[in-house]
Backbone as a chain_set.jsonl record, in Angstrom:
{"seq": "VETIVTTLAADGAVNVAPMGVEWGDETIVLKPFLDTATYRNVTATGAAVINLTDDVRVFARAAIANPVYPTVPAAIVRGVVLADCCTWRELEVRSIDSSPPRSRIDAGVVHRGANREFVGFNRAAHAVIETAIYATRLHLLAREFVDNELARLQIIVDKTAGPREREAMAILADH", "coords": {"N": [[107.356, 95.285, 92.99], [109.219, 93.636, 90.488], [113.374, 93.296, 90.512], [116.694, 93.652, 89.038], [118.982, 94.298, 91.302], [122.144, 95.312, 92.038], [125.047, 94.714, 94.604], [128.31, 95.839, 96.139], [130.239, 93.914, 97.293], [132.941, 93.956, 99.874], [135.555, 93.801, 98.811], [134.882, 94.724, 97.194], [133.787, 92.992, 94.625], [131.485, 92.559, 92.284], [127.75, 91.679, 92.882], [124.97, 90.416, 91.423], [121.918, 90.013, 92.067], [118.231, 88.954, 92.129], [114.993, 90.437, 92.647], [112.785, 91.377, 94.584], [111.155, 94.398, 94.923], [109.741, 97.404, 97.816], [108.075, 99.288, 95.466], [108.987, 103.031, 94.831], [108.848, 106.848, 94.309], [110.192, 108.296, 95.695], [112.114, 106.627, 97.447], [112.627, 103.326, 98.316], [111.948, 100.212, 99.19], [114.561, 97.16, 100.269], [113.986, 94.49, 101.113], [115.589, 91.664, 101.756], [116.691, 88.396, 102.38], [118.493, 87.494, 105.669], [120.851, 86.313, 105.262], [121.891, 86.637, 102.179], [124.153, 87.63, 100.388], [123.457, 89.772, 99.384], [122.034, 91.084, 101.821], [124.566, 91.642, 102.984], [126.087, 92.968, 101.455], [125.07, 95.78, 101.508], [124.427, 96.036, 103.921], [127.121, 96.856, 104.782], [127.741, 98.894, 102.755], [126.084, 100.675, 102.482], [124.286, 101.634, 100.388], [123.072, 100.126, 97.078], [121.861, 99.674, 94.252], [118.888, 99.607, 92.031], [118.293, 97.63, 89.347], [115.911, 97.853, 86.393], [115.227, 95.557, 83.983], [114.899, 94.268, 80.859], [115.131, 92.073, 79.871], [114.655, 88.225, 80.478], [116.504, 86.627, 81.206], [118.577, 86.845, 82.189], [117.237, 87.642, 85.326], [116.703, 84.673, 85.529], [119.3, 83.418, 85.526], [120.509, 85.139, 87.471], [119.462, 84.034, 89.821], [119.68, 81.632, 90.387], [122.548, 81.541, 90.691], [125.751, 83.534, 91.234], [125.747, 85.432, 88.385], [128.152, 86.708, 85.858], [127.8, 90.428, 84.027], [128.582, 92.589, 81.997], [129.174, 96.13, 83.282], [128.44, 98.982, 84.196], [130.197, 101.826, 86.003], [128.446, 102.968, 88.839], [126.569, 106.775, 88.932], [126.663, 107.843, 92.345], [126.649, 106.309, 93.556], [128.472, 104.224, 95.706], [128.237, 101.693, 93.505], [127.542, 99.431, 91.053], [125.823, 99.638, 87.819], [123.793, 97.641, 86.322], [125.317, 97.366, 82.471], [123.811, 97.333, 80.263], [120.629, 97.274, 81.148], [117.189, 98.697, 81.49], [116.083, 100.808, 82.458], [117.638, 102.597, 85.652], [117.691, 102.779, 89.005], [119.866, 104.808, 91.711], [120.904, 103.852, 95.04], [120.801, 104.532, 98.875], [120.895, 103.711, 101.76], [119.04, 104.472, 104.865], [117.624, 103.388, 106.738], [117.517, 100.543, 108.33], [115.986, 97.895, 109.089], [116.906, 94.84, 111.424], [115.667, 92.541, 111.418], [114.713, 88.852, 111.817], [113.003, 87.115, 109.113], [113.511, 88.337, 107.059], [115.151, 91.207, 106.353], [114.195, 94.767, 106.43], [114.8, 97.159, 104.116], [114.74, 100.587, 103.924], [115.778, 102.975, 101.507], [116.758, 105.435, 100.165], [116.091, 107.188, 96.994], [118.328, 108.092, 95.213], [119.773, 108.683, 92.545], [118.659, 108.75, 89.325], [118.864, 106.922, 86.035], [118.816, 106.276, 82.434], [118.54, 103.561, 80.022], [117.325, 102.778, 77.967], [113.607, 102.614, 77.166], [111.208, 100.833, 78.85], [109.251, 98.364, 78.093], [107.412, 96.147, 79.836], [106.905, 92.991, 80.268], [106.128, 90.56, 78.228], [103.243, 87.33, 78.73], [104.91, 84.989, 79.205], [107.715, 86.056, 80.097], [106.376, 87.022, 82.692], [105.826, 84.355, 83.522], [108.595, 82.74, 83.67], [109.743, 85.043, 85.537], [108.268, 84.423, 87.851], [109.176, 81.655, 88.09], [112.077, 81.738, 88.384], [111.875, 82.524, 90.925], [110.794, 80.834, 92.455], [112.929, 78.999, 92.116], [114.561, 80.639, 93.715], [113.595, 79.924, 96.375], [114.343, 76.856, 97.016], [114.884, 75.482, 98.867], [112.695, 76.3, 100.686], [110.232, 75.134, 99.812], [108.384, 72.875, 99.103], [108.986, 69.948, 97.042], [107.333, 68.964, 95.209], [105.692, 70.868, 94.911], [106.608, 72.306, 93.151], [107.724, 71.357, 91.602], [104.714, 70.734, 89.916], [104.317, 73.371, 89.581], [106.485, 74.302, 87.792], [105.851, 73.038, 86.094], [102.932, 74.031, 85.153], [103.914, 76.477, 84.773], [105.346, 76.09, 82.632], [103.953, 75.663, 80.557], [102.806, 78.327, 79.597], [105.192, 79.174, 78.751], [105.693, 77.857, 76.612], [103.634, 78.557, 75.399], [103.934, 81.392, 74.346], [106.153, 82.427, 74.294], [109.284, 84.051, 73.427], [112.594, 83.91, 71.695], [114.683, 84.834, 74.112], [112.578, 83.848, 76.56], [112.2, 81.166, 76.198], [115.037, 80.411, 77.012], [115.745, 81.482, 78.876], [113.911, 79.999, 80.495], [114.495, 77.711, 80.642], [117.093, 77.393, 81.547], [116.432, 77.783, 84.339], [114.454, 75.404, 84.5], [116.374, 73.124, 84.377], [118.085, 73.273, 86.328]], "CA": [[108.288, 95.701, 91.592], [111.14, 92.733, 90.35], [114.689, 94.193, 89.629], [117.796, 92.763, 89.295], [119.979, 94.378, 92.635], [123.757, 95.345, 92.055], [125.398, 95.704, 95.364], [129.492, 95.724, 96.101], [131.076, 93.77, 98.703], [134.158, 95.248, 100.427], [136.514, 94.001, 98.286], [134.587, 95.55, 94.82], [133.107, 92.181, 93.937], [129.766, 92.547, 92.39], [126.784, 91.257, 93.382], [123.533, 90.472, 90.897], [120.549, 89.295, 92.565], [116.546, 89.582, 91.48], [114.5, 90.871, 93.767], [111.19, 92.469, 94.582], [111.033, 95.304, 95.877], [109.02, 97.945, 97.424], [108.631, 100.479, 94.843], [108.567, 104.671, 95.332], [109.511, 107.933, 93.123], [111.876, 108.701, 96.128], [111.761, 105.569, 98.527], [113.075, 102.085, 98.026], [112.558, 99.439, 100.115], [114.752, 95.981, 99.891], [113.894, 92.638, 101.962], [117.099, 90.588, 101.162], [116.868, 87.666, 103.849], [119.585, 88.02, 106.568], [121.814, 85.343, 104.945], [122.595, 87.474, 101.257], [125.039, 88.437, 100.103], [122.821, 91.593, 99.309], [121.993, 92.282, 102.418], [125.664, 91.512, 103.783], [126.948, 94.081, 100.929], [124.025, 96.787, 101.384], [124.33, 96.735, 105.294], [128.37, 97.476, 104.788], [128.321, 99.992, 102.276], [124.886, 101.718, 102.647], [124.014, 101.752, 99.181], [122.646, 99.492, 96.235], [121.168, 100.242, 92.442], [118.286, 98.895, 91.466], [117.87, 97.585, 87.858], [114.86, 97.347, 85.367], [115.621, 95.035, 82.433], [113.336, 93.365, 80.014], [116.226, 90.527, 79.683], [114.357, 87.539, 81.82], [117.672, 85.223, 81.575], [118.785, 87.787, 83.803], [116.425, 86.981, 85.948], [117.225, 83.52, 85.695], [121.162, 83.159, 85.926], [121.146, 85.79, 88.635], [118.343, 83.117, 90.75], [120.591, 80.09, 90.84], [124.28, 82.001, 90.939], [125.905, 84.825, 90.726], [126.365, 85.98, 87.436], [128.763, 88.512, 85.537], [127.899, 91.243, 83.439], [128.977, 94.11, 82.089], [128.523, 97.126, 84.134], [129.592, 101.033, 84.647], [129.974, 102.653, 87.652], [127.489, 104.253, 89.456], [126.481, 107.881, 89.245], [126.257, 108.65, 93.014], [126.744, 105.602, 94.926], [129.856, 103.247, 95.201], [127.678, 100.668, 92.898], [127.838, 99.774, 89.364], [124.584, 99.894, 87.26], [123.771, 96.966, 84.379], [125.283, 98.668, 81.497], [122.201, 96.722, 79.27], [119.644, 97.538, 82.105], [116.848, 99.666, 80.691], [116.725, 101.821, 83.716], [118.201, 102.271, 86.963], [117.713, 103.762, 90.288], [120.974, 104.215, 92.802], [119.885, 103.854, 96.765], [121.319, 105.112, 99.43], [120.848, 103.429, 102.867], [118.282, 105.292, 105.666], [117.599, 102.586, 107.973], [117.603, 98.994, 108.813], [115.197, 97.002, 110.033], [117.739, 93.716, 110.629], [114.466, 91.426, 112.546], [114.624, 87.739, 110.636], [114.083, 86.366, 108.461], [114.429, 89.312, 106.494], [115.355, 92.29, 106.803], [113.378, 95.73, 105.722], [115.881, 98.358, 104.057], [113.926, 101.62, 103.19], [116.888, 103.157, 101.158], [116.851, 106.735, 98.908], [116.775, 107.711, 95.599], [120.208, 109.532, 95.29], [120.499, 109.405, 90.987], [118.227, 107.907, 88.318], [118.958, 106.98, 84.987], [118.036, 105.221, 81.743], [119.003, 103.372, 78.552], [116.192, 102.483, 77.097], [112.388, 102.454, 77.139], [110.787, 99.557, 79.469], [107.563, 98.462, 77.922], [107.103, 95.631, 80.105], [107.009, 91.685, 79.712], [104.888, 89.366, 77.725], [102.926, 86.165, 79.38], [106.168, 84.194, 79.171], [108.359, 86.814, 80.742], [106.067, 86.427, 83.555], [106.44, 82.991, 84.072], [110.118, 82.844, 83.796], [109.969, 85.367, 86.834], [107.712, 83.371, 88.375], [109.906, 80.464, 88.381], [113.445, 82.586, 89.201], [111.098, 83.378, 92.421], [110.731, 79.334, 93.174], [114.469, 78.699, 92.334], [115.217, 81.114, 95.403], [113.278, 79.364, 97.822], [114.092, 75.769, 96.69], [114.913, 75.16, 100.492], [111.799, 76.336, 101.635], [109.277, 75.058, 98.856], [108.002, 71.316, 98.883], [109.345, 69.695, 95.815], [105.751, 67.927, 94.65], [104.762, 71.998, 94.717], [107.745, 73.291, 92.653], [107.802, 70.858, 89.848], [103.804, 71.039, 89.54], [104.334, 74.911, 89.346], [107.103, 74.558, 86.991], [104.911, 72.454, 84.265], [101.958, 75.195, 84.779], [104.489, 77.912, 84.169], [106.275, 76.239, 81.474], [102.858, 75.48, 79.112], [102.703, 79.529, 79.131], [106.238, 79.786, 78.264], [105.113, 77.535, 75.393], [102.342, 78.903, 74.458], [104.005, 82.965, 74.61], [107.634, 82.838, 74.839], [109.841, 83.959, 72.77], [114.071, 83.07, 72.67], [115.151, 84.719, 75.447], [112.108, 83.651, 77.19], [112.603, 79.953, 76.047], [116.594, 80.376, 77.059], [115.648, 81.833, 80.374], [113.369, 78.569, 81.198], [115.755, 76.063, 79.658], [118.261, 77.302, 82.383], [115.772, 77.17, 85.568], [114.217, 73.849, 84.732], [117.752, 72.234, 84.105], [118.285, 73.87, 87.505]], "C": [[109.846, 94.689, 90.723], [111.941, 93.511, 89.518], [115.221, 93.438, 89.884], [118.798, 93.711, 90.504], [121.412, 93.922, 92.246], [124.046, 95.576, 93.155], [127.391, 95.191, 95.478], [129.869, 95.046, 97.225], [132.484, 94.392, 98.674], [135.067, 94.903, 99.367], [136.33, 94.408, 96.981], [134.077, 94.323, 94.398], [131.822, 92.656, 93.717], [129.039, 91.289, 92.392], [125.554, 90.96, 92.94], [122.422, 89.221, 91.124], [119.384, 89.74, 92.268], [116.071, 89.678, 92.909], [113.267, 91.719, 93.849], [111.532, 93.564, 94.999], [110.204, 96.144, 96.065], [109.114, 99.711, 96.288], [108.018, 102.196, 95.248], [109.554, 105.593, 94.289], [110.676, 107.934, 94.157], [112.336, 107.819, 97.317], [112.152, 104.339, 97.923], [113.084, 101.396, 98.846], [113.223, 97.91, 99.818], [114.645, 95.17, 100.738], [114.573, 91.979, 101.333], [116.774, 89.515, 102.756], [118.736, 87.58, 104.194], [120.961, 87.35, 105.769], [122.111, 85.41, 103.889], [123.64, 87.706, 101.152], [124.875, 90.548, 100.058], [123.335, 92.417, 100.0], [123.108, 91.954, 103.197], [126.305, 93.25, 103.251], [126.186, 95.896, 101.075], [124.285, 97.387, 103.378], [126.061, 97.744, 105.29], [128.794, 98.965, 104.017], [127.092, 101.17, 102.351], [124.431, 102.224, 100.922], [123.9, 100.131, 98.029], [122.351, 100.323, 94.601], [120.383, 99.202, 92.128], [118.19, 99.183, 89.592], [116.952, 97.218, 86.95], [115.715, 96.868, 84.361], [114.799, 94.063, 82.431], [114.401, 91.618, 79.385], [115.683, 89.341, 80.803], [115.499, 86.441, 81.652], [118.452, 86.138, 82.49], [118.742, 87.281, 85.255], [117.191, 85.226, 86.499], [118.487, 83.042, 86.134], [120.889, 84.02, 87.342], [119.77, 84.707, 89.914], [118.488, 82.329, 91.193], [122.181, 80.548, 91.215], [124.376, 83.404, 90.391], [126.291, 85.642, 89.216], [127.057, 87.208, 86.95], [128.589, 89.194, 83.873], [128.396, 92.362, 83.386], [128.164, 95.147, 83.047], [129.53, 98.58, 83.684], [129.286, 101.438, 85.77], [128.892, 103.566, 87.71], [128.052, 105.719, 89.417], [127.429, 108.616, 90.521], [126.651, 108.504, 94.226], [127.715, 104.658, 94.724], [129.031, 102.287, 94.887], [128.016, 100.524, 91.539], [126.065, 99.283, 88.897], [124.768, 98.905, 85.651], [124.312, 97.357, 83.368], [124.382, 97.678, 80.513], [121.171, 96.763, 79.946], [118.608, 98.846, 81.048], [116.338, 100.701, 81.88], [116.661, 102.021, 85.52], [118.173, 103.212, 88.027], [119.003, 103.457, 91.338], [120.307, 104.572, 94.515], [120.803, 103.917, 97.757], [120.372, 104.823, 100.979], [119.839, 104.226, 103.733], [118.197, 104.574, 106.361], [117.223, 101.504, 107.557], [117.218, 98.058, 109.784], [115.953, 95.765, 110.014], [116.516, 92.111, 111.066], [114.061, 90.075, 111.596], [113.285, 87.33, 110.977], [114.456, 86.674, 107.364], [114.083, 90.692, 106.642], [114.214, 93.42, 106.419], [114.684, 97.187, 105.639], [115.307, 99.608, 103.427], [115.871, 102.46, 102.686], [115.831, 104.491, 100.33], [117.185, 106.773, 98.289], [117.847, 108.189, 95.029], [120.246, 109.766, 93.755], [119.495, 108.01, 90.671], [118.583, 107.801, 86.989], [118.006, 106.074, 83.802], [118.506, 105.242, 80.063], [117.878, 102.979, 77.465], [114.457, 102.603, 77.413], [112.002, 100.972, 77.671], [109.286, 99.227, 79.551], [107.016, 97.196, 78.615], [107.492, 94.061, 79.678], [105.116, 91.189, 79.959], [104.796, 88.201, 79.066], [104.408, 85.058, 80.296], [107.443, 84.465, 80.431], [107.534, 86.764, 82.085], [106.195, 85.173, 84.551], [107.7, 82.382, 83.991], [110.514, 83.776, 84.858], [109.46, 84.595, 87.924], [108.464, 82.306, 88.757], [111.265, 80.097, 88.717], [113.128, 82.898, 90.829], [111.618, 81.724, 92.962], [112.023, 78.837, 93.243], [114.904, 79.239, 93.543], [114.879, 80.61, 96.632], [113.049, 78.191, 97.588], [113.945, 74.858, 98.453], [113.879, 75.189, 101.247], [110.219, 75.836, 101.384], [109.32, 73.207, 99.305], [108.142, 70.878, 97.371], [107.745, 69.338, 94.808], [105.296, 69.757, 94.131], [105.239, 72.586, 93.298], [107.858, 72.426, 91.205], [105.829, 70.629, 89.304], [104.228, 72.756, 89.272], [105.059, 75.285, 88.096], [106.485, 73.511, 85.694], [104.024, 73.18, 84.657], [102.51, 76.226, 84.043], [105.301, 77.333, 82.738], [104.988, 75.561, 80.116], [102.783, 76.95, 78.987], [103.597, 79.933, 78.752], [105.56, 78.885, 76.633], [104.419, 78.204, 74.589], [102.732, 80.717, 74.29], [105.103, 82.848, 74.388], [107.953, 83.318, 73.095], [111.919, 83.524, 72.505], [114.505, 83.46, 73.381], [114.271, 84.496, 76.655], [112.491, 82.017, 77.338], [114.356, 79.673, 76.563], [116.372, 80.015, 78.346], [114.578, 80.396, 81.071], [113.746, 77.71, 81.223], [116.717, 76.513, 80.78], [117.693, 76.815, 83.829], [115.347, 75.678, 85.699], [115.347, 73.182, 84.617], [118.593, 72.164, 85.767], [117.7, 73.2, 88.671]], "O": [[111.011, 95.029, 90.513], [111.71, 94.117, 88.472], [114.897, 92.531, 90.651], [119.908, 93.46, 90.033], [121.844, 92.775, 92.134], [123.584, 96.672, 93.475], [127.718, 94.178, 94.858], [129.811, 95.696, 98.268], [133.018, 95.08, 97.805], [135.495, 95.934, 98.849], [137.089, 94.479, 96.015], [133.712, 94.586, 93.252], [131.089, 93.091, 94.605], [129.448, 90.178, 92.054], [124.698, 91.117, 93.811], [122.201, 88.113, 90.637], [119.297, 90.956, 92.098], [116.532, 89.209, 93.95], [112.969, 92.654, 93.106], [112.584, 93.513, 95.637], [109.486, 96.319, 95.08], [109.822, 100.716, 96.346], [106.947, 102.48, 95.785], [110.58, 105.258, 93.696], [111.838, 107.686, 93.835], [112.981, 108.397, 98.192], [111.934, 104.359, 96.712], [114.047, 101.507, 99.605], [112.489, 97.245, 99.087], [115.702, 95.164, 101.37], [114.199, 91.624, 100.215], [116.679, 89.937, 103.908], [119.734, 87.593, 103.474], [122.02, 87.977, 105.751], [122.808, 84.424, 103.646], [124.187, 88.115, 102.175], [125.428, 91.613, 100.333], [122.942, 93.583, 99.966], [122.776, 91.916, 104.382], [126.714, 94.206, 103.909], [126.766, 96.939, 100.772], [124.308, 98.504, 103.893], [126.193, 98.912, 105.656], [129.633, 99.808, 104.334], [127.297, 102.381, 102.271], [124.359, 103.417, 100.627], [124.632, 99.169, 98.26], [122.724, 101.414, 94.17], [120.821, 98.066, 91.944], [118.09, 100.182, 88.88], [117.124, 96.061, 86.567], [116.689, 97.467, 83.904], [114.227, 93.341, 83.248], [114.193, 90.587, 78.747], [116.16, 89.404, 81.936], [115.225, 85.309, 82.052], [118.841, 85.777, 83.6], [119.572, 86.794, 86.024], [117.884, 84.865, 87.45], [118.616, 82.287, 87.098], [121.121, 83.384, 88.37], [119.467, 85.317, 90.94], [117.888, 81.919, 92.187], [122.879, 79.881, 91.978], [123.701, 84.112, 89.643], [127.215, 86.455, 89.194], [126.827, 88.36, 87.317], [129.046, 88.71, 82.838], [128.664, 93.101, 84.334], [127.001, 95.082, 83.445], [130.601, 98.933, 83.19], [128.223, 101.381, 86.388], [128.526, 104.51, 87.01], [129.206, 106.075, 89.653], [128.351, 109.418, 90.366], [126.895, 109.194, 95.216], [127.864, 104.221, 93.583], [128.768, 101.641, 95.9], [128.681, 101.352, 90.916], [125.301, 98.676, 89.647], [125.347, 99.1, 84.582], [123.485, 98.18, 82.976], [125.296, 97.353, 79.755], [120.325, 96.118, 79.326], [119.061, 99.618, 80.203], [116.578, 101.798, 81.376], [115.816, 101.643, 86.331], [118.614, 104.355, 87.91], [119.252, 102.33, 91.767], [119.457, 105.379, 94.894], [121.81, 103.253, 97.511], [119.402, 105.509, 101.299], [119.644, 105.177, 102.976], [118.95, 104.949, 107.259], [116.62, 101.382, 106.491], [117.737, 97.59, 110.798], [115.978, 95.234, 108.904], [116.778, 90.916, 110.924], [113.198, 90.195, 110.727], [112.638, 87.191, 112.014], [115.242, 86.069, 106.634], [113.008, 91.195, 106.969], [113.166, 92.892, 106.045], [115.212, 97.871, 106.516], [115.441, 99.628, 102.204], [116.865, 102.435, 103.411], [114.635, 104.471, 100.038], [118.392, 106.569, 98.162], [117.697, 108.886, 94.026], [120.671, 110.868, 93.407], [119.42, 106.908, 91.215], [118.66, 108.951, 86.558], [116.969, 105.443, 84.005], [118.721, 106.14, 79.25], [117.91, 103.001, 76.235], [114.466, 102.746, 78.635], [112.402, 99.99, 77.045], [108.429, 99.503, 80.391], [105.953, 96.894, 78.073], [108.339, 93.899, 78.799], [104.093, 91.228, 80.642], [105.6, 88.043, 79.984], [104.648, 84.661, 81.436], [107.932, 83.695, 81.258], [108.315, 86.274, 82.901], [106.498, 85.032, 85.736], [107.694, 81.214, 84.381], [111.638, 83.536, 85.3], [110.178, 84.164, 88.826], [108.369, 82.01, 89.948], [111.722, 79.021, 89.104], [113.888, 83.356, 91.683], [112.588, 81.498, 93.685], [112.381, 78.262, 94.27], [115.521, 78.57, 94.373], [115.509, 80.716, 97.684], [111.877, 77.842, 97.735], [113.189, 74.002, 98.913], [113.77, 74.491, 102.255], [109.276, 75.955, 102.165], [110.283, 72.577, 99.741], [107.439, 71.433, 96.526], [107.524, 69.719, 93.659], [104.65, 69.918, 93.096], [104.513, 73.176, 92.498], [108.035, 72.845, 90.061], [105.731, 70.321, 88.116], [104.439, 72.858, 88.063], [104.676, 76.198, 87.365], [106.863, 73.469, 84.523], [104.99, 73.358, 83.915], [102.024, 76.797, 83.066], [105.784, 78.109, 81.913], [105.288, 75.117, 79.008], [102.624, 77.089, 77.775], [103.494, 81.057, 78.26], [105.024, 79.521, 75.726], [104.535, 78.407, 73.381], [101.731, 81.407, 74.098], [105.211, 83.984, 73.927], [107.327, 83.12, 72.054], [112.402, 82.766, 73.345], [115.164, 82.577, 73.929], [114.752, 84.777, 77.753], [112.995, 81.588, 78.377], [114.781, 78.534, 76.373], [116.572, 78.946, 78.922], [114.756, 80.009, 82.225], [113.325, 76.768, 81.895], [117.409, 75.513, 80.971], [118.15, 75.853, 84.447], [115.677, 74.901, 86.596], [115.0, 72.06, 84.985], [119.384, 71.329, 86.204], [117.838, 73.684, 89.795]]}, "num_chains": 1, "name": "protein.A"}
């Protein structure tokens, strides 16, 4: 499931990162690369919050930077919830496998909450999320491949997007 993971650094700074997770009712598996702030923060604090949002602009901005969004304190773990997310899960780390290049962090769901129903994404939103994933892997992928995928995904956005999806795709295309 494509999510936005919020974690806290030792100094309390919030990190906002897009991440696909293995979703379960009681356990969620995070798989951050070892050189990321998410990995450093989760291993240091033993906690994370998984936010489900219907705003793909959050995915776009978080893929290329560490955006600042309004947050509220998590109820159980040391962390924060995106104030405008649909639903969230607060996670407590159970085990960490730090084998390169990506870790595998098994975390138990210790609290969940909801602001509003998440009804899913339209085709344009899916295209934006796929583009955001490519944006996080520019150092791993051939430029020609990324350019071809961006052109293909832009067609989907042009056909099916609303204002949020158009803005998010523009942010990623500019990057």
